[in-house]
Every structure is written in structure tokens, then in C-alpha cells.
Amino acid sequence: ETHIAELLKDIEVINQKVTELEDGFSYTLGEGSRWLEHLILKLLFAVALTVEITGLLLTISVSRGIQKGLDEILRASRLVAKGDFSATAVVYSGDEIGILAQSFNDMARALDESEKQIETIFNNAPDAVIVINRTGHIIRWNPKAEEMFGWNAHEVTGRFLHETIIPHKYRVAHQRGMKHYFETGEGPVLNKKTELTALRKDGSEFFVELSISATTVRNESIFIGFVSDITGRKKAQREL
């Protein structure tokens, strides 16, 4: 609508100039040459109108091209925000929008590579790695945790941690500790190595060394636990 209004305004200016030219031609050529005057004026008007319409169409085309490129970057960025780091934006042109899309794709590929590296470390860690959310539900459980505790990842994901591997004597303290952390931001066992016992799936209890870190991912508080089986070490200490 803005482009059309500008076009009408330009046409009005052209009409005014046409009127001025018409008066000049009439004075110069006389009444006998008015047919030539009208012909020339019509040609001038047609040329001016063609230029204006072409400019308008070009502006609309460029605007649509820019919007198409921006929409594609927005689509891909939403997928990346959801954790799909393999998502890329289609590059439609070599202009600034195309360069922006290509830069976004480079960033997405770097994030995808970092995500794969982290996943490789998680799956091949020598210790059990367990991740819970702020409500105490298990959200990640690596292969070493499966081996150590006897639970497969799909069996424990979504369950409360204290229902699976925490002995009854520690469960109240565990829940109090989480409540205290969210009230004060402090945790007495965070970022420290602690020796205690844990439960296997079969109900047997064994000694572990536990280290817990708290962090925030995508605005969600999570706790990452690194667990080592120290049964052998404890046995060696008793035999000394």
C-alpha cells in the first residue's frame, strides 16, 4: 500500500509537469502542431509510468526475497533451539541475507559437532553419569550407570532418583538437600567427593564415591552426578 501511494504521488507530479510542458509546446509550436505535442507528451507519460511501475515491482520482489530468506533462517533457528543441531537454513542468494544464512549454518554445524563430542564422552565415561532435573527425576543415564546399577536407561528415565539407587537411610536427606539448594542456592555435597552406599536393581548395597555438580541448561536447573564403584578400594582398606 505504501508503494502504491508513492506511485500515485509520483504520477500526480508527472501530471503537473505534463501540464507545464503542454503550455510550453502550445506557445512554441502553435495550435497547428498540437497533435505532435500530444504525441510527445503521451510518450513521456508512458515512459515515466513504466519506470515507476518497474521500480515498484522490483521493490516488492526484493522485499519478498528478503522475507523468504529471513523466514528460512527463523525456521532453522527454532529447530536448533529445540535441540536439533543438524538443522540448517536453505541459502537462496549470495546477498547479505544469504551470507547470514550461511553463517547460521556454520554455527549450527559447530554446535552439532560439539553435541556429538559431548554425547561420545557421556557414553564412554569410565564413571556412571546420572543427570536429574530440579524435581529429582532422572533425565540421563549413561552406559556405565547401566552396568553399575543394573538398570537400563529406558527403565529409569523419568523416575525419581531416590526410588532407584538411593538407600532408604539417605532418601530424606537427599530430598531435604535439594529443597535447601533451591531455597538458598547452596548445597553441602555439591562439587565435593562423598563416600556413601548405593543400591543396585537387585537391592544389594555397595560403596560408591559420588560427586555432584549443579548447572542450568536451556533455563532448566539440572544436577549431574558422577559415581564410581569403590567396593574394591574399601575391601583393600579393610584388609590392611
mmCIF file of C-alpha atoms in Angstrom:
data_model
loop_
_atom_site.group_PDB
_atom_site.id
_atom_site.type_symbol
_atom_site.label_atom_id
_atom_site.label_comp_id
_atom_site.label_asym_id
_atom_site.label_seq_id
_atom_site.Cartn_x
_atom_site.Cartn_y
_atom_site.Cartn_z
ATOM 1 C CA GLU A 1 0.000 0.000 0.000
ATOM 2 C CA THR A 2 2.859 2.398 0.780
ATOM 3 C CA HIS A 3 4.476 1.744 -2.614
ATOM 4 C CA ILE A 4 1.144 2.325 -4.397
ATOM 5 C CA ALA A 5 0.590 5.602 -2.551
ATOM 6 C CA GLU A 6 4.089 6.728 -3.546
ATOM 7 C CA LEU A 7 3.379 5.732 -7.155
ATOM 8 C CA LEU A 8 0.160 7.785 -7.220
ATOM 9 C CA LYS A 9 2.032 10.730 -5.749
ATOM 10 C CA ASP A 10 4.706 10.450 -8.467
ATOM 11 C CA ILE A 11 2.024 10.233 -11.141
ATOM 12 C CA GLU A 12 0.470 13.430 -9.796
ATOM 13 C CA VAL A 13 3.848 15.156 -10.125
ATOM 14 C CA ILE A 14 4.168 13.821 -13.664
ATOM 15 C CA ASN A 15 0.695 15.195 -14.498
ATOM 16 C CA GLN A 16 1.748 18.612 -13.257
ATOM 17 C CA LYS A 17 4.871 18.505 -15.425
ATOM 18 C CA VAL A 18 2.800 17.334 -18.365
ATOM 19 C CA THR A 19 0.562 20.384 -17.948
ATOM 20 C CA GLU A 20 3.595 22.689 -17.863
ATOM 21 C CA LEU A 21 5.063 21.040 -20.965
ATOM 22 C CA GLU A 22 1.698 21.271 -22.708
ATOM 23 C CA ASP A 23 1.564 25.008 -22.141
ATOM 24 C CA GLY A 24 5.156 25.375 -23.400
ATOM 25 C CA PHE A 25 4.500 23.361 -26.524
ATOM 26 C CA SER A 26 1.321 25.314 -27.257
ATOM 27 C CA TYR A 27 3.160 28.578 -27.030
ATOM 28 C CA THR A 28 6.141 27.421 -29.103
ATOM 29 C CA LEU A 29 4.587 25.298 -31.807
ATOM 30 C CA GLY A 30 1.255 26.977 -32.122
ATOM 31 C CA GLU A 31 -2.171 25.454 -32.473
ATOM 32 C CA GLY A 32 -1.323 23.770 -35.736
ATOM 33 C CA SER A 33 1.266 21.491 -34.069
ATOM 34 C CA ARG A 34 -0.804 20.315 -31.090
ATOM 35 C CA TRP A 35 -1.066 16.747 -32.496
ATOM 36 C CA LEU A 36 2.762 16.440 -32.248
ATOM 37 C CA GLU A 37 2.648 17.921 -28.784
ATOM 38 C CA HIS A 38 0.086 15.365 -27.602
ATOM 39 C CA LEU A 39 2.072 12.501 -29.118
ATOM 40 C CA ILE A 40 5.302 13.526 -27.395
ATOM 41 C CA LEU A 41 3.554 14.097 -24.073
ATOM 42 C CA LYS A 42 1.869 10.717 -24.214
ATOM 43 C CA LEU A 43 5.217 9.062 -24.876
ATOM 44 C CA LEU A 44 6.816 10.911 -21.940
ATOM 45 C CA PHE A 45 3.969 9.911 -19.656
ATOM 46 C CA ALA A 46 4.141 6.272 -20.785
ATOM 47 C CA VAL A 47 7.915 6.130 -20.173
ATOM 48 C CA ALA A 48 7.604 7.725 -16.714
ATOM 49 C CA LEU A 49 4.767 5.404 -15.722
ATOM 50 C CA THR A 50 6.695 2.340 -16.920
ATOM 51 C CA VAL A 51 9.739 3.355 -14.866
ATOM 52 C CA GLU A 52 7.616 3.851 -11.740
ATOM 53 C CA ILE A 53 5.797 0.513 -12.116
ATOM 54 C CA THR A 54 9.065 -1.319 -12.783
ATOM 55 C CA GLY A 55 10.581 0.212 -9.642
ATOM 56 C CA LEU A 56 7.567 -0.802 -7.600
ATOM 57 C CA LEU A 57 7.632 -4.389 -8.862
ATOM 58 C CA LEU A 58 11.385 -4.614 -8.250
ATOM 59 C CA THR A 59 10.952 -3.330 -4.693
ATOM 60 C CA ILE A 60 8.196 -5.858 -3.999
ATOM 61 C CA SER A 61 10.294 -8.679 -5.474
ATOM 62 C CA VAL A 62 13.365 -7.772 -3.416
ATOM 63 C CA SER A 63 11.238 -7.409 -0.287
ATOM 64 C CA ARG A 64 9.718 -10.855 -0.800
ATOM 65 C CA GLY A 65 13.170 -12.336 -1.420
ATOM 66 C CA ILE A 66 14.493 -10.865 1.827
ATOM 67 C CA GLN A 67 11.455 -12.090 3.764
ATOM 68 C CA LYS A 68 11.828 -15.571 2.287
ATOM 69 C CA GLY A 69 15.442 -15.748 3.403
ATOM 70 C CA LEU A 70 14.669 -14.438 6.891
ATOM 71 C CA ASP A 71 11.768 -16.891 7.282
ATOM 72 C CA GLU A 72 14.105 -19.756 6.401
ATOM 73 C CA ILE A 73 16.694 -18.668 8.985
ATOM 74 C CA LEU A 74 13.928 -18.312 11.589
ATOM 75 C CA ARG A 75 12.629 -21.819 10.803
ATOM 76 C CA ALA A 76 16.048 -23.381 11.213
ATOM 77 C CA SER A 77 16.839 -21.407 14.386
ATOM 78 C CA ARG A 78 13.652 -22.695 16.025
ATOM 79 C CA LEU A 79 14.730 -26.272 15.327
ATOM 80 C CA VAL A 80 18.187 -25.613 16.776
ATOM 81 C CA ALA A 81 16.589 -24.031 19.867
ATOM 82 C CA LYS A 82 14.697 -27.315 20.366
ATOM 83 C CA GLY A 83 17.957 -29.246 20.297
ATOM 84 C CA ASP A 84 18.057 -30.286 16.635
ATOM 85 C CA PHE A 85 21.602 -29.104 15.871
ATOM 86 C CA SER A 86 21.555 -30.815 12.488
ATOM 87 C CA ALA A 87 19.029 -28.249 11.201
ATOM 88 C CA THR A 88 20.281 -25.849 8.521
ATOM 89 C CA ALA A 89 18.776 -22.947 6.596
ATOM 90 C CA VAL A 90 18.389 -23.026 2.811
ATOM 91 C CA VAL A 91 20.609 -20.349 1.220
ATOM 92 C CA TYR A 92 18.588 -18.667 -1.536
ATOM 93 C CA SER A 93 21.011 -15.927 -2.594
ATOM 94 C CA GLY A 94 24.525 -14.548 -2.303
ATOM 95 C CA ASP A 95 23.485 -11.215 -0.793
ATOM 96 C CA GLU A 96 23.605 -10.178 2.883
ATOM 97 C CA ILE A 97 20.665 -12.452 3.749
ATOM 98 C CA GLY A 98 22.383 -15.372 2.035
ATOM 99 C CA ILE A 99 25.616 -14.645 3.923
ATOM 100 C CA LEU A 100 23.634 -14.515 7.180
ATOM 101 C CA ALA A 101 22.025 -17.892 6.388
ATOM 102 C CA GLN A 102 25.426 -19.415 5.610
ATOM 103 C CA SER A 103 26.874 -18.051 8.869
ATOM 104 C CA PHE A 104 23.926 -19.550 10.751
ATOM 105 C CA ASN A 105 24.581 -22.923 9.103
ATOM 106 C CA ASP A 106 28.261 -22.775 10.087
ATOM 107 C CA MET A 107 27.234 -22.077 13.687
ATOM 108 C CA ALA A 108 24.672 -24.905 13.658
ATOM 109 C CA ARG A 109 27.272 -27.355 12.306
ATOM 110 C CA ALA A 110 29.714 -26.330 15.048
ATOM 111 C CA LEU A 111 27.026 -26.870 17.683
ATOM 112 C CA ASP A 112 26.133 -30.237 16.152
ATOM 113 C CA GLU A 113 29.786 -31.300 16.280
ATOM 114 C CA SER A 114 30.095 -30.179 19.918
ATOM 115 C CA GLU A 115 26.904 -32.048 20.792
ATOM 116 C CA LYS A 116 28.279 -35.229 19.211
ATOM 117 C CA GLN A 117 31.542 -34.874 21.128
ATOM 118 C CA ILE A 118 29.681 -34.420 24.424
ATOM 119 C CA GLU A 119 27.498 -37.441 23.647
ATOM 120 C CA THR A 120 30.591 -39.526 22.892
ATOM 121 C CA ILE A 121 32.185 -38.524 26.203
ATOM 122 C CA PHE A 122 28.929 -39.243 28.056
ATOM 123 C CA ASN A 123 28.557 -42.698 26.532
ATOM 124 C CA ASN A 124 32.191 -43.671 27.072
ATOM 125 C CA ALA A 125 32.805 -42.137 30.502
ATOM 126 C CA PRO A 126 34.594 -44.514 32.922
ATOM 127 C CA ASP A 127 32.197 -43.469 35.703
ATOM 128 C CA ALA A 128 28.443 -43.680 35.909
ATOM 129 C CA VAL A 129 26.956 -40.340 34.855
ATOM 130 C CA ILE A 130 23.428 -39.605 36.048
ATOM 131 C CA VAL A 131 21.503 -36.387 35.326
ATOM 132 C CA ILE A 132 18.356 -35.358 37.212
ATOM 133 C CA ASN A 133 16.127 -32.281 36.921
ATOM 134 C CA ARG A 134 15.004 -29.963 39.716
ATOM 135 C CA THR A 135 12.175 -32.286 40.703
ATOM 136 C CA GLY A 136 14.545 -35.225 41.164
ATOM 137 C CA HIS A 137 13.512 -37.111 38.028
ATOM 138 C CA ILE A 138 16.216 -38.923 36.076
ATOM 139 C CA ILE A 139 16.695 -37.474 32.584
ATOM 140 C CA ARG A 140 20.038 -39.029 31.517
ATOM 141 C CA TRP A 141 21.657 -42.363 32.423
ATOM 142 C CA ASN A 142 24.831 -43.430 30.673
ATOM 143 C CA PRO A 143 26.003 -46.980 29.758
ATOM 144 C CA LYS A 144 28.356 -47.173 32.750
ATOM 145 C CA ALA A 145 25.382 -46.421 35.053
ATOM 146 C CA GLU A 146 23.515 -49.293 33.391
ATOM 147 C CA GLU A 147 26.444 -51.594 34.089
ATOM 148 C CA MET A 148 26.960 -50.400 37.664
ATOM 149 C CA PHE A 149 23.357 -50.352 38.903
ATOM 150 C CA GLY A 150 21.711 -52.968 36.665
ATOM 151 C CA TRP A 151 19.013 -50.600 35.375
ATOM 152 C CA ASN A 152 18.684 -49.866 31.655
ATOM 153 C CA ALA A 153 18.305 -46.205 30.722
ATOM 154 C CA HIS A 154 14.718 -46.661 29.493
ATOM 155 C CA GLU A 155 13.770 -48.279 32.819
ATOM 156 C CA VAL A 156 14.838 -45.355 34.985
ATOM 157 C CA THR A 157 14.351 -42.312 32.752
ATOM 158 C CA GLY A 158 11.503 -40.262 34.199
ATOM 159 C CA ARG A 159 11.629 -41.955 37.610
ATOM 160 C CA PHE A 160 12.673 -40.306 40.879
ATOM 161 C CA LEU A 161 16.327 -40.889 41.691
ATOM 162 C CA HIS A 162 15.533 -41.731 45.309
ATOM 163 C CA GLU A 163 13.246 -44.562 44.142
ATOM 164 C CA THR A 164 16.044 -46.327 42.300
ATOM 165 C CA ILE A 165 19.586 -46.124 43.660
ATOM 166 C CA ILE A 166 19.417 -44.207 46.970
ATOM 167 C CA PRO A 167 19.175 -46.422 50.091
ATOM 168 C CA HIS A 168 16.252 -45.687 52.422
ATOM 169 C CA LYS A 169 18.548 -44.250 55.093
ATOM 170 C CA TYR A 170 19.653 -41.448 52.722
ATOM 171 C CA ARG A 171 16.365 -40.598 50.977
ATOM 172 C CA VAL A 172 15.079 -37.993 53.434
ATOM 173 C CA ALA A 173 18.477 -36.261 53.473
ATOM 174 C CA HIS A 174 18.534 -36.263 49.655
ATOM 175 C CA GLN A 175 15.138 -34.569 49.393
ATOM 176 C CA ARG A 176 15.992 -32.047 52.113
ATOM 177 C CA GLY A 177 19.262 -31.250 50.366
ATOM 178 C CA MET A 178 17.513 -30.453 47.079
ATOM 179 C CA LYS A 179 14.920 -28.297 48.845
ATOM 180 C CA HIS A 180 17.692 -26.433 50.686
ATOM 181 C CA TYR A 181 19.575 -25.819 47.424
ATOM 182 C CA PHE A 182 16.605 -24.219 45.674
ATOM 183 C CA GLU A 183 15.857 -22.074 48.722
ATOM 184 C CA THR A 184 19.413 -20.865 49.342
ATOM 185 C CA GLY A 185 21.479 -21.732 46.269
ATOM 186 C CA GLU A 186 23.807 -23.727 48.491
ATOM 187 C CA GLY A 187 24.415 -27.462 48.630
ATOM 188 C CA PRO A 188 26.706 -29.094 51.200
ATOM 189 C CA VAL A 189 27.554 -32.006 48.898
ATOM 190 C CA LEU A 190 27.947 -30.064 45.637
ATOM 191 C CA ASN A 191 31.340 -30.167 43.912
ATOM 192 C CA LYS A 192 32.762 -32.472 46.585
ATOM 193 C CA LYS A 193 33.627 -36.150 46.597
ATOM 194 C CA THR A 194 31.478 -38.078 49.063
ATOM 195 C CA GLU A 195 31.686 -41.732 50.038
ATOM 196 C CA LEU A 196 28.389 -43.492 50.736
ATOM 197 C CA THR A 197 26.440 -46.541 49.679
ATOM 198 C CA ALA A 198 24.054 -47.016 46.742
ATOM 199 C CA LEU A 199 21.517 -49.608 45.656
ATOM 200 C CA ARG A 200 21.642 -51.905 42.676
ATOM 201 C CA LYS A 201 18.494 -53.015 40.889
ATOM 202 C CA ASP A 202 18.603 -56.345 42.758
ATOM 203 C CA GLY A 203 18.532 -54.465 46.080
ATOM 204 C CA SER A 204 22.170 -55.082 47.004
ATOM 205 C CA GLU A 205 24.054 -52.212 48.563
ATOM 206 C CA PHE A 206 27.635 -51.240 47.668
ATOM 207 C CA PHE A 207 30.114 -48.432 48.315
ATOM 208 C CA VAL A 208 30.398 -45.560 45.829
ATOM 209 C CA GLU A 209 32.200 -42.255 45.553
ATOM 210 C CA LEU A 210 29.826 -39.514 44.451
ATOM 211 C CA SER A 211 30.468 -36.037 43.041
ATOM 212 C CA ILE A 212 27.543 -33.749 42.148
ATOM 213 C CA SER A 213 27.512 -30.556 40.078
ATOM 214 C CA ALA A 214 24.586 -28.188 39.580
ATOM 215 C CA THR A 215 24.111 -26.232 36.373
ATOM 216 C CA THR A 216 21.461 -24.686 34.113
ATOM 217 C CA VAL A 217 20.666 -25.851 30.581
ATOM 218 C CA ARG A 218 18.021 -24.060 28.479
ATOM 219 C CA ASN A 219 16.829 -22.236 31.614
ATOM 220 C CA GLU A 220 16.313 -25.534 33.450
ATOM 221 C CA SER A 221 18.228 -26.470 36.603
ATOM 222 C CA ILE A 222 19.860 -29.884 36.443
ATOM 223 C CA PHE A 223 22.181 -31.921 38.665
ATOM 224 C CA ILE A 224 24.943 -34.095 37.207
ATOM 225 C CA GLY A 225 26.211 -36.955 39.357
ATOM 226 C CA PHE A 226 29.477 -38.810 38.722
ATOM 227 C CA VAL A 227 29.534 -42.156 40.527
ATOM 228 C CA SER A 228 32.471 -44.531 40.978
ATOM 229 C CA ASP A 229 32.234 -48.028 42.401
ATOM 230 C CA ILE A 230 34.789 -48.135 45.259
ATOM 231 C CA THR A 231 33.895 -51.606 46.529
ATOM 232 C CA GLY A 232 37.376 -52.883 45.706
ATOM 233 C CA ARG A 233 39.080 -49.959 47.424
ATOM 234 C CA LYS A 234 37.006 -50.378 50.562
ATOM 235 C CA LYS A 235 37.782 -54.084 50.658
ATOM 236 C CA ALA A 236 41.511 -53.389 50.326
ATOM 237 C CA GLN A 237 41.337 -50.837 53.160
ATOM 238 C CA ARG A 238 39.634 -53.372 55.460
ATOM 239 C CA GLU A 239 42.291 -55.961 54.726
ATOM 240 C CA LEU A 240 45.155 -53.669 55.770
#
